Coordinates of C-alpha atoms and ligand atoms in Angstrom, one line a residue:
M235 CA 52.6 133.0 130.6
G236 CA 49.4 132.9 132.4
G237 CA 47.5 132.6 129.1
M238 CA 43.9 131.9 129.7
C239 CA 43.7 131.5 133.4
G240 CA 41.2 131.5 136.2
I241 CA 41.8 134.1 138.9
V242 CA 40.2 134.5 142.3
G243 CA 40.8 136.9 145.1
Y244 CA 39.1 137.2 148.5
V245 CA 39.3 139.4 151.6
G246 CA 37.1 139.2 154.6
S247 CA 36.1 137.3 157.7
P248 CA 38.3 136.6 160.7
P249 CA 41.4 134.6 159.8
A250 CA 40.6 131.8 162.2
S251 CA 37.6 130.8 160.0
G252 CA 39.8 129.4 157.2
R253 CA 37.2 131.0 154.9
P254 CA 39.6 132.8 152.6
L255 CA 41.2 129.7 151.4
E256 CA 37.9 127.8 151.2
V257 CA 36.4 130.6 149.1
V258 CA 39.4 130.8 146.8
I259 CA 39.5 127.0 146.2
E260 CA 35.8 126.9 145.6
G261 CA 36.2 129.8 143.1
L262 CA 39.0 128.0 141.3
R263 CA 36.9 124.9 141.1
R264 CA 34.3 126.9 139.2
L265 CA 36.9 128.5 137.0
E266 CA 39.0 125.5 136.4
Y267 CA 37.4 125.3 132.9
R268 CA 39.6 128.3 132.0
G269 CA 42.8 126.3 132.3
Y270 CA 44.0 123.2 134.1
D271 CA 47.7 122.9 133.6
S272 CA 48.5 124.0 137.2
A273 CA 46.9 125.7 140.2
G274 CA 48.2 127.7 143.1
V275 CA 47.1 129.8 146.1
V276 CA 48.7 132.3 148.5
V277 CA 47.3 133.3 151.9
V278 CA 48.4 136.5 153.8
T279 CA 48.9 135.2 157.3
P280 CA 50.1 137.2 160.4
E281 CA 53.5 135.5 159.8
G282 CA 53.7 136.6 156.2
L283 CA 52.8 135.0 152.9
E284 CA 52.2 131.3 152.6
S285 CA 51.7 129.7 149.2
T286 CA 51.4 126.3 147.5
K287 CA 51.3 125.6 143.8
K288 CA 51.1 122.4 141.9
A289 CA 51.2 121.3 138.3
G290 CA 48.2 119.5 136.9
K291 CA 44.5 119.8 137.8
L292 CA 43.2 121.6 140.9
A293 CA 42.8 118.2 142.7
N294 CA 46.6 118.1 143.0
L295 CA 46.7 121.4 144.7
V296 CA 43.9 120.4 147.1
E297 CA 45.8 117.2 147.9
A298 CA 49.0 119.2 148.6
L299 CA 47.1 121.6 150.8
E300 CA 45.6 118.7 152.8
A301 CA 49.0 117.2 153.3
A302 CA 50.6 120.5 154.3
P303 CA 48.0 123.1 155.3
L304 CA 48.7 126.8 155.0
G305 CA 48.4 129.2 157.9
L306 CA 45.2 131.2 158.3
G307 CA 44.7 134.8 157.1
T308 CA 42.1 137.3 156.0
A309 CA 43.1 137.6 152.3
A310 CA 43.9 135.0 149.7
I311 CA 44.4 134.8 146.0
G312 CA 44.4 131.8 143.7
H313 CA 45.1 130.9 140.1
T314 CA 44.4 128.1 137.7
R315 CA 46.6 128.2 134.6
W316 CA 46.5 127.4 130.9
A317 CA 50.1 127.5 129.8
T318 CA 51.0 129.6 126.8
H319 CA 54.8 129.2 127.0
G320 CA 56.9 127.8 129.8
A321 CA 56.2 124.2 130.8
P322 CA 53.3 123.6 133.0
N323 CA 55.3 122.5 136.1
D324 CA 55.2 123.4 139.8
T325 CA 57.8 126.2 139.4
N326 CA 56.1 128.0 136.6
A327 CA 52.7 127.7 138.4
H328 CA 51.3 130.9 140.0
P329 CA 51.5 132.6 142.4
H330 CA 54.9 134.1 141.8
R331 CA 56.6 135.7 144.8
S332 CA 59.3 138.3 145.3
G333 CA 60.2 139.5 148.8
R334 CA 56.9 140.2 150.6
T335 CA 54.8 140.3 147.4
A336 CA 52.9 137.6 145.6
V337 CA 51.3 137.9 142.2
I338 CA 49.0 135.9 139.9
H339 CA 48.4 136.8 136.3
N340 CA 46.2 136.1 133.4
G341 CA 47.6 137.2 130.0
I342 CA 50.9 137.7 128.5
V343 CA 53.5 140.4 129.3
E344 CA 55.0 141.0 125.9
N345 CA 57.9 143.1 126.9
F346 CA 59.0 140.8 129.7
A347 CA 62.3 140.0 128.2
T348 CA 63.4 143.7 128.3
L349 CA 62.1 144.1 131.8
K350 CA 63.8 140.8 132.9
A351 CA 67.1 141.9 131.4
E352 CA 66.9 145.1 133.4
L353 CA 66.1 143.3 136.7
L354 CA 68.9 140.7 136.0
A355 CA 71.3 143.6 135.6
E356 CA 70.3 144.9 139.0
G357 CA 71.1 141.5 140.5
V358 CA 67.6 140.1 140.8
E359 CA 67.4 136.3 140.8
F360 CA 64.6 134.5 139.0
A361 CA 63.1 131.2 140.1
S362 CA 60.9 130.5 137.1
E363 CA 60.8 131.0 133.3
T364 CA 57.6 133.0 133.5
D365 CA 56.8 136.6 132.4
T366 CA 54.7 136.9 135.6
E367 CA 57.7 136.6 137.9
V368 CA 59.0 139.9 136.3
V369 CA 55.8 141.6 137.6
A370 CA 56.3 140.1 141.1
H371 CA 59.9 141.6 141.3
L372 CA 58.8 145.0 139.9
L373 CA 55.9 145.2 142.3
D374 CA 58.0 144.3 145.3
R375 CA 60.5 146.9 144.5
A376 CA 57.8 149.5 143.7
Y377 CA 56.2 148.7 147.1
D378 CA 59.5 149.2 148.9
A379 CA 59.8 152.7 147.2
T380 CA 56.2 153.8 147.9
G381 CA 54.9 151.7 150.9
D382 CA 51.6 151.4 149.1
L383 CA 50.5 148.3 147.2
T384 CA 47.9 150.2 145.1
S385 CA 50.2 152.9 143.8
A386 CA 53.0 150.3 143.3
M387 CA 50.5 148.4 141.1
R388 CA 49.8 151.5 139.1
Q389 CA 53.4 152.2 138.6
V390 CA 54.1 148.7 137.4
V391 CA 51.2 148.2 135.0
R392 CA 52.2 151.4 133.2
R393 CA 55.4 149.7 132.3
L394 CA 53.8 146.5 130.9
D395 CA 52.9 145.7 127.3
G396 CA 50.5 142.9 126.4
T397 CA 47.4 141.7 128.1
F398 CA 46.9 141.1 131.7
T399 CA 44.8 140.7 134.7
L400 CA 46.9 140.8 137.8
L401 CA 46.1 140.2 141.5
A402 CA 48.6 141.0 144.2
V403 CA 49.0 140.7 147.9
H404 CA 51.6 141.9 150.3
A405 CA 52.7 140.6 153.7
H406 CA 52.3 144.0 155.3
H407 CA 48.6 144.2 154.2
P408 CA 46.8 141.2 155.6
D409 CA 43.4 142.5 154.5
T410 CA 44.0 143.9 151.0
V411 CA 44.0 142.5 147.5
V412 CA 44.9 144.7 144.6
G413 CA 43.9 143.9 141.1
A414 CA 44.6 145.4 137.7
R415 CA 43.1 144.7 134.3
H416 CA 44.2 145.4 130.8
D417 CA 42.6 143.4 128.0
S418 CA 41.9 140.4 130.2
P419 CA 38.8 139.9 132.3
L420 CA 38.2 140.9 136.0
V421 CA 35.0 141.4 137.9
V422 CA 34.4 142.4 141.6
G423 CA 31.9 140.5 143.8
L424 CA 30.4 142.5 146.7
G425 CA 29.7 140.8 150.0
E426 CA 28.9 141.7 153.6
G427 CA 32.2 142.4 155.3
E428 CA 33.9 140.5 152.5
N429 CA 34.7 141.2 148.9
F430 CA 35.8 139.1 145.9
L431 CA 37.6 139.3 142.6
G432 CA 37.3 136.8 139.8
S433 CA 38.0 136.3 136.1
D434 CA 34.3 135.9 135.8
V435 CA 31.2 135.9 138.1
A436 CA 31.3 132.1 138.3
A437 CA 34.1 132.6 140.8
F438 CA 31.8 133.9 143.4
I439 CA 28.2 133.2 142.5
A440 CA 27.8 130.8 145.4
R441 CA 28.6 133.7 147.7
T442 CA 27.1 136.9 146.2
R443 CA 25.1 138.0 143.2
Q444 CA 26.1 141.7 143.6
A445 CA 29.0 142.6 141.3
L446 CA 30.9 145.5 139.7
E447 CA 32.2 145.7 136.2
L448 CA 35.7 146.9 135.8
G449 CA 36.8 148.8 132.7
Q450 CA 39.8 148.6 130.6
D451 CA 43.0 149.9 132.3
E452 CA 41.7 150.1 135.9
V453 CA 43.2 149.2 139.2
V454 CA 41.0 147.9 142.1
T455 CA 41.8 147.6 145.8
I456 CA 39.5 145.5 147.9
T457 CA 39.4 145.2 151.7
P458 CA 36.7 143.5 153.7
T459 CA 34.7 146.7 153.8
S460 CA 35.7 148.7 150.8
V461 CA 36.3 148.6 147.0
R462 CA 38.2 151.4 145.4
V463 CA 38.7 151.7 141.6
T464 CA 41.0 154.0 139.8
D465 CA 42.5 154.3 136.3
F466 CA 46.2 153.6 135.8
D467 CA 47.0 157.2 136.7
G468 CA 45.1 157.1 140.0
K469 CA 42.0 159.0 139.0
P470 CA 39.0 157.5 140.8
V471 CA 36.5 155.6 138.6
Q472 CA 32.9 154.8 139.3
A473 CA 32.6 151.1 138.5
R474 CA 29.2 149.9 137.1
P475 CA 27.2 147.7 139.5
F476 CA 25.2 144.7 138.1
T477 CA 23.3 141.8 139.6
V478 CA 24.2 138.3 138.4
D479 CA 21.0 136.6 137.3
W480 CA 22.6 133.1 137.2
D481 CA 21.5 130.6 139.7
A482 CA 24.4 129.3 141.7
S483 CA 23.2 125.7 141.4
A484 CA 23.5 126.1 137.6
A485 CA 27.3 125.9 138.2
E486 CA 27.0 122.6 140.0
K487 CA 26.9 119.1 138.4
G488 CA 23.6 118.4 140.1
G489 CA 23.8 114.6 140.0
F490 CA 25.0 114.4 136.4
R491 CA 28.3 112.5 135.7
S492 CA 29.7 115.6 134.0
F493 CA 28.9 119.3 133.4
M494 CA 28.5 118.6 129.8
D495 CA 25.8 116.0 130.4
K496 CA 24.0 118.5 132.5
E497 CA 24.5 121.3 130.1
I498 CA 23.0 119.2 127.3
A499 CA 20.1 118.3 129.5
D500 CA 19.7 122.1 130.2
E501 CA 19.2 122.9 126.5
P502 CA 15.5 123.2 126.4
K503 CA 15.7 125.7 129.3
A504 CA 18.5 127.6 127.6
V505 CA 16.4 128.2 124.5
A506 CA 13.3 129.0 126.5
D507 CA 15.1 131.5 128.7
T508 CA 16.7 133.2 125.8
L509 CA 13.3 133.7 124.3
L510 CA 11.7 134.9 127.6
G511 CA 10.5 138.5 127.9
R512 CA 11.5 139.5 124.4
T513 CA 8.0 140.4 123.1
D514 CA 5.5 142.9 124.4
A515 CA 1.8 142.4 125.1
D516 CA 1.0 142.6 121.4
G517 CA 3.6 140.0 120.5
Q518 CA 5.9 142.6 119.0
L519 CA 9.6 141.9 119.4
V520 CA 11.1 144.3 121.9
L521 CA 14.8 143.8 122.2
D522 CA 15.3 146.6 124.7
E523 CA 19.0 145.8 125.1
I524 CA 19.6 146.7 121.5
R525 CA 20.1 150.4 121.9
I526 CA 21.1 151.2 118.4
E527 CA 19.2 154.0 116.6
E528 CA 16.5 152.5 114.5
S529 CA 17.6 154.7 111.6
V530 CA 21.1 153.1 111.8
L531 CA 19.6 149.6 111.7
R532 CA 17.4 150.5 108.8
A533 CA 20.4 151.7 106.9
V534 CA 22.5 148.6 107.4
N535 CA 23.4 147.1 104.1
K536 CA 25.6 144.2 105.2
I537 CA 26.0 142.1 108.3
V538 CA 29.2 140.5 109.3
V539 CA 29.2 137.9 112.0
V540 CA 32.5 137.5 113.8
A541 CA 33.1 134.6 116.1
C542 CA 35.3 131.5 116.7
G543 CA 34.6 127.8 116.9
T544 CA 31.2 126.8 117.9
A545 CA 30.0 130.4 118.1
A546 CA 31.0 130.8 114.5
Y547 CA 28.9 127.8 113.5
A548 CA 26.0 129.4 115.3
G549 CA 26.6 132.5 113.2
H550 CA 26.8 130.3 110.1
V551 CA 23.3 128.9 110.9
A552 CA 22.0 132.4 111.5
K553 CA 23.2 133.6 108.1
Y554 CA 20.7 131.4 106.3
A555 CA 17.8 132.7 108.4
I556 CA 18.8 136.4 108.5
E557 CA 19.4 136.6 104.7
H558 CA 16.1 134.9 104.1
W559 CA 14.1 137.0 106.5
C560 CA 15.8 140.4 106.1
R561 CA 17.2 140.3 102.6
I562 CA 20.5 141.7 103.9
P563 CA 23.7 140.0 102.9
V564 CA 25.3 138.2 105.8
E565 CA 29.0 137.1 106.0
V566 CA 30.3 134.9 108.7
E567 CA 34.0 135.2 109.5
L568 CA 36.3 133.6 111.9
A569 CA 37.2 136.5 114.1
H570 CA 41.0 135.9 113.8
E571 CA 40.7 135.9 110.0
F572 CA 38.5 139.0 109.8
R573 CA 40.9 141.0 111.9
Y574 CA 44.0 140.5 109.7
R575 CA 42.7 140.7 106.2
D576 CA 41.6 144.4 105.8
P577 CA 37.9 143.5 105.6
V578 CA 35.5 145.8 103.8
V579 CA 33.2 147.2 106.5
D580 CA 31.9 150.7 107.0
E581 CA 29.2 152.7 108.8
R582 CA 26.5 150.7 107.1
T583 CA 27.8 147.4 108.2
L584 CA 26.4 145.7 111.3
V585 CA 29.1 143.6 112.9
V586 CA 27.6 140.9 115.2
A587 CA 30.1 139.3 117.6
V588 CA 28.9 136.0 119.0
S589 CA 30.6 134.7 122.1
Q590 CA 29.6 132.5 125.1
S591 CA 32.4 133.9 127.3
G592 CA 32.4 137.4 126.0
E593 CA 36.2 137.3 126.5
T594 CA 37.5 135.6 123.4
M595 CA 40.4 137.8 122.4
D596 CA 40.2 137.1 118.7
T597 CA 36.5 138.2 118.7
L598 CA 37.2 141.2 120.9
M599 CA 39.9 142.3 118.5
A600 CA 37.5 141.9 115.6
V601 CA 35.0 144.1 117.4
R602 CA 37.6 146.8 118.0
H603 CA 38.6 146.7 114.4
A604 CA 35.0 147.0 113.2
R605 CA 34.4 150.0 115.5
E606 CA 37.5 151.7 114.2
Q607 CA 36.1 151.3 110.7
G608 CA 32.9 153.1 111.9
S609 CA 30.7 149.9 111.9
T610 CA 28.0 149.4 114.4
T611 CA 28.7 146.4 116.7
L612 CA 26.2 144.1 118.4
A613 CA 27.3 141.4 120.8
I614 CA 25.5 138.1 121.4
V615 CA 27.0 137.0 124.6
N616 CA 26.2 134.7 127.5
T617 CA 28.4 136.1 130.3
H618 CA 27.5 139.3 132.1
G619 CA 30.3 141.6 133.1
S620 CA 32.5 140.4 130.2
T621 CA 34.5 142.5 127.9
I622 CA 33.0 142.1 124.4
P623 CA 29.6 143.5 125.5
R624 CA 31.3 146.4 127.2
E625 CA 33.1 147.3 124.1
S626 CA 30.2 146.8 121.7
D627 CA 27.4 149.3 120.8
A628 CA 24.8 146.9 122.0
V629 CA 24.4 143.5 123.5
L630 CA 21.7 140.8 123.4
Y631 CA 22.4 138.4 126.2
T632 CA 21.8 134.7 125.7
H633 CA 20.3 133.3 128.9
A634 CA 21.9 129.9 128.7
G635 CA 23.2 130.1 132.3
P636 CA 26.8 129.3 133.2
E637 CA 28.5 126.9 130.8
V638 CA 31.2 125.1 132.7
A639 CA 32.2 122.2 130.4
V640 CA 34.9 123.5 128.1
A641 CA 33.1 122.3 124.9
S642 CA 30.1 124.5 124.1
T643 CA 26.7 122.9 123.9
K644 CA 23.7 124.8 125.4
A645 CA 25.4 128.1 124.5
F646 CA 25.3 127.1 120.8
L647 CA 21.5 126.6 120.9
A648 CA 21.1 129.9 122.8
Q649 CA 23.3 131.7 120.3
I650 CA 21.2 130.5 117.4
T651 CA 18.0 131.5 119.2
A652 CA 19.4 135.0 120.0
A653 CA 20.7 135.5 116.5
Y654 CA 17.2 134.5 115.2
L655 CA 15.6 137.1 117.4
V656 CA 18.0 139.7 115.9
G657 CA 17.0 138.5 112.5
L658 CA 13.3 138.8 113.2
Y659 CA 13.8 142.2 114.9
L660 CA 15.5 143.5 111.8
A661 CA 12.8 142.1 109.6
Q662 CA 10.2 143.8 111.8
L663 CA 12.1 147.1 111.7
R664 CA 12.7 147.0 107.9
G665 CA 9.4 145.6 107.0
T666 CA 10.8 142.5 105.1
L667 CA 8.3 140.2 106.9
F668 CA 4.7 140.9 107.8
S669 CA 4.0 141.0 111.5
D670 CA 1.9 137.9 111.4
E671 CA 4.8 136.1 109.7
I672 CA 7.1 137.2 112.5
A673 CA 4.5 136.2 115.1
S674 CA 4.2 132.7 113.7
K675 CA 8.0 132.3 113.6
L676 CA 8.1 133.3 117.2
D677 CA 5.4 130.8 118.0
E678 CA 7.5 128.1 116.2
L679 CA 10.5 129.1 118.3
R680 CA 8.5 128.9 121.5
V681 CA 7.7 125.3 121.0
M682 CA 11.3 124.3 120.3
P683 CA 12.1 123.6 124.0
D684 CA 9.4 120.9 124.0
K685 CA 10.7 119.4 120.8
L686 CA 14.3 119.6 122.2
Q687 CA 13.1 117.7 125.2
T688 CA 11.7 115.0 122.9
V689 CA 15.1 114.7 121.2
L690 CA 16.8 114.3 124.6
D691 CA 14.3 111.7 125.7
R692 CA 15.1 109.7 122.7
S693 CA 18.9 109.9 123.0
E694 CA 19.5 106.4 124.4
R695 CA 20.0 104.9 120.9
V696 CA 22.6 107.4 119.9
R697 CA 24.4 106.7 123.2
E698 CA 24.4 103.0 122.6
I699 CA 25.9 103.5 119.1
A700 CA 28.5 105.9 120.5
R701 CA 29.6 103.2 123.0
W702 CA 30.0 100.7 120.2
M703 CA 32.0 103.1 118.2
A704 CA 34.5 104.0 120.9
D705 CA 37.4 102.6 118.8
T706 CA 36.5 104.2 115.5
P707 CA 39.4 106.2 114.1
T708 CA 37.5 108.7 112.0
V709 CA 33.9 109.9 111.5
L710 CA 32.5 112.2 108.7
F711 CA 29.5 114.5 109.0
L712 CA 27.5 115.8 106.1
G713 CA 24.8 118.4 105.8
R714 CA 23.3 120.9 103.5
H715 CA 21.9 124.4 104.0
V716 CA 21.6 124.9 107.8
G717 CA 22.6 121.3 108.2
Y718 CA 26.0 122.1 106.9
P719 CA 27.2 124.2 109.9
V720 CA 25.5 121.5 112.1
A721 CA 27.7 118.9 110.5
M722 CA 30.8 121.0 111.1
E723 CA 29.8 121.5 114.7
G724 CA 29.2 117.7 115.1
A725 CA 32.7 117.1 113.8
L726 CA 34.2 119.8 116.1
K727 CA 32.5 118.2 119.2
L728 CA 33.9 114.8 118.3
K729 CA 37.5 116.1 117.7
E730 CA 37.6 118.1 120.9
L731 CA 35.9 115.6 123.3
A732 CA 36.9 112.2 121.9
Y733 CA 40.1 113.2 120.1
I734 CA 38.9 111.4 117.0
H735 CA 39.5 112.7 113.6
A736 CA 36.3 114.1 112.2
E737 CA 35.3 116.4 109.4
G738 CA 32.1 118.1 108.4
F739 CA 31.3 118.7 104.8
A740 CA 28.6 120.4 102.7
A741 CA 26.9 117.3 101.3
G742 CA 26.9 119.0 97.8
E743 CA 30.7 119.1 98.0
L744 CA 31.1 115.4 98.3
K745 CA 31.6 114.7 94.6
H746 CA 34.1 117.5 94.4
G747 CA 36.6 115.5 96.5
P748 CA 35.7 114.2 99.9
I749 CA 33.8 111.2 98.5
A750 CA 37.3 109.7 97.9
L751 CA 37.5 109.2 101.6
I752 CA 34.6 106.8 101.7
E753 CA 35.6 103.2 102.1
P754 CA 33.7 100.2 103.5
G755 CA 32.7 100.7 107.1
Q756 CA 33.4 104.5 107.2
P757 CA 30.9 106.0 109.6
V758 CA 29.1 109.0 108.2
F759 CA 26.5 111.1 110.0
V760 CA 24.1 112.8 107.6
V761 CA 21.9 115.7 108.7
V762 CA 18.8 115.5 106.5
P763 CA 16.6 118.5 105.9
S764 CA 12.8 118.3 106.2
P765 CA 11.0 116.6 103.3
R766 CA 8.3 119.2 103.8
G767 CA 10.7 122.1 103.1
R768 CA 12.2 122.7 99.7
H769 CA 11.8 119.3 98.2
S770 CA 14.9 119.5 96.1
L771 CA 17.1 120.1 99.1
H772 CA 15.7 116.9 100.8
S773 CA 16.0 114.7 97.8
K774 CA 19.5 115.9 97.1
V775 CA 20.6 114.9 100.5
V776 CA 18.9 111.5 100.2
S777 CA 20.8 111.0 96.9
N778 CA 24.0 111.9 98.8
I779 CA 23.3 109.2 101.3
Q780 CA 22.7 106.7 98.5
E781 CA 26.0 107.7 96.9
I782 CA 28.1 107.1 100.0
R783 CA 26.1 104.0 101.0
A784 CA 26.9 102.5 97.6
R785 CA 30.6 102.9 98.4
G786 CA 30.2 101.1 101.7
A787 CA 29.8 103.9 104.2
R788 CA 28.0 103.2 107.4
T789 CA 25.2 105.8 107.3
L790 CA 24.0 107.4 110.6
V791 CA 21.1 109.5 109.6
I792 CA 19.4 112.3 111.5
A793 CA 16.0 112.8 110.0
E794 CA 12.6 114.2 110.8
D795 CA 9.7 112.1 112.1
G796 CA 7.8 110.6 109.2
D797 CA 10.7 111.0 106.7
E798 CA 10.6 107.4 105.3
A799 CA 12.6 108.2 102.2
V800 CA 15.9 107.9 104.2
V801 CA 15.1 104.5 105.6
P802 CA 16.3 102.3 102.8
F803 CA 19.8 103.9 102.8
A804 CA 20.3 104.4 106.5
D805 CA 22.1 102.0 108.8
E806 CA 20.7 103.9 111.7
V807 CA 18.1 106.7 111.8
F808 CA 17.9 109.2 114.7
R809 CA 14.6 110.9 114.7
V810 CA 13.8 114.5 115.5
P811 CA 10.3 116.1 115.7
R812 CA 9.0 118.0 112.7
C813 CA 9.9 121.7 112.6
P814 CA 10.5 124.4 110.0
T815 CA 13.8 124.0 108.1
L816 CA 15.5 127.0 109.6
L817 CA 14.8 125.9 113.1
A818 CA 16.0 122.4 112.6
P819 CA 19.6 123.0 113.8
L820 CA 18.2 123.5 117.3
L821 CA 17.2 119.8 117.2
T822 CA 19.6 118.1 114.8
V823 CA 22.8 119.1 116.6
V824 CA 21.7 117.5 119.8
P825 CA 22.2 113.8 118.8
L826 CA 25.7 114.9 117.6
Q827 CA 26.5 116.5 120.9
V828 CA 25.3 113.5 122.8
F829 CA 27.2 111.2 120.5
A830 CA 30.5 113.0 121.1
C831 CA 29.9 113.2 124.8
E832 CA 29.0 109.6 125.2
L833 CA 31.9 108.4 123.0
A834 CA 34.3 110.4 125.1
H835 CA 32.9 108.9 128.3
A836 CA 33.2 105.4 126.8
K837 CA 36.9 106.1 126.1
G838 CA 37.3 107.1 129.7
L839 CA 38.1 110.8 128.9
D840 CA 37.4 113.9 130.9
V841 CA 34.6 115.4 128.8
D842 CA 34.5 118.6 130.8
Q843 CA 38.2 119.4 130.4
P844 CA 39.5 118.0 127.2
R845 CA 43.2 118.0 126.8
N846 CA 45.0 121.2 125.5
L847 CA 41.9 123.3 125.6
A848 CA 40.6 126.2 127.8
K849 CA 37.2 127.6 127.8
S850 CA 37.9 131.3 127.4
V851 CA 40.5 131.9 124.9
T852 CA 41.7 135.2 126.2
V853 CA 44.9 135.3 124.2
E854 CA 45.2 135.7 120.4
Ligands
LIG360 C1 33.9 124.4 121.1 C2 34.1 125.6 121.8 C3 34.9 126.7 121.2 C4 34.2 128.1 121.4 C5 35.1 129.2 120.9 C6 34.5 130.6 121.1 O1 33.1 123.5 121.8 O2 33.6 125.8 122.9 O3 35.0 126.5 119.8 O4 33.0 128.1 120.8 O5 36.4 129.1 121.5 O6 34.3 130.8 122.5 P1 33.3 132.0 122.9 O7 31.9 131.6 122.5 O8 33.4 132.0 124.4 O9 33.8 133.2 122.3

């Protein structure tokens, strides 16, 4: 019942400093995007465990702690929850305690009913409805039998089915936190005389950049001066160190009214950073991170992109470019659909998993399935130390920096950019484009950050319109070719941020049904391709605008500078700088992101933490 949650653990510094609680709360603040149904902390004080937990956002917990401060100690753990089952109330919030043990949990213990029945039969009393409480009782009893929290943890995790990251503390061990991971994320932060645990590096980037990756089925014990990792059987494991290259300030709002506003403003940099250092002195693409044999990449006869939500739309955009440049068929599949339909993939299939978090369970399961079928897997991921890259054959990191707002914005642009690099790399390797063609496409990509900045500089008009439209009940989005996934992404942003019904259509599909939705005053965004590209594509979209306009639609048109053909049929034109057709999504999606963000603000909604959502969907 800790579905997709944020987890932080800390040990270090003298208890009198109050630092453990401060670090844990700060970490939770950075992880709150992972879930915000409830939050809780426990501190190991000389008098024993002291905990507080509160339903609702982290602010409620902070308020409760101010009203009734906890005692001071060296170790603390904290949790922010996205409920999967069990109401998000105070009782079901983590930590869960049993005797002298406290536990927090991310994931689902699938066999909890059996374990609970067993404990009930032994007379154990339960305070909550959660699966996690079962773990607390088991752990406390295992500790009493062994006197050692780490081996108690190993005993307990071997009995659990499902997915979990667990952190535990015990009243007898004021300077120890024990963690375990199985199919849910956990990373270690290494400090001086202090150590950290977190669901992802955002939990501790303000304190240290040195980190350790934990593998599947590992148990970690941290004290102020040591980190010990073993597998579930107790065999020591050498954890892989890495340095976090994110700037801590990137996880701050930096004067913006929301993380999302800031992350949209960061988009030019996200694209520029994703391109950085990926060519050699001769301008040849060198994707060092893609350590897949060239012979394997040359033999690839099909690419399947697996992803969810916004990341899947990035894959959808990339399909148009990769097929065009590489002449390899590309399928884009929602990871959850891919996994359960017996897909036809084999050794010659390259499966590309696109994920900001690197933790999306559906996408991870798709990667595992693909590998079982003998396919080569490549991850396009933003978060270092996450699971999907660990389990893929290769990874190309997007360098978008931390994305804190739940709805994805800058990561989408970075994903498209990275996928394009993969496409050009394959074209280079397979000789489907000449090297001067590749060089000129890279040059075109390199000027995109400046063009993006221009789009941002012009965004006031779209904001104004968004504020006027705050009461609108439904908005439609149309696009063709690469504009089609952009339209779907525009609709998704509006649904999730502003809770407004929205739908994205392929403009060519209009006449096959959706046009029946058009009635006077219906707002419709239309993403128009460049008139300088394939002429027929442009003129077809212009005809679509005419068709809906004739039926009373209010047309909000995104078109290139100089495209005058749209003007007679547009109620509003939002201009983007000229660029090649395939690169246009990097520009045309921006007004749609700004529109959804602004409209949500106008409705007084929390754009960073939309209702019912969590950023990393670490349960299926
Ligand atoms: C929408 C959004 C989601 C994610 C999706 C995949 O704004 O953020 O649709 O894109 O849940 O998440 P990642 O990229 O972390 O795998």
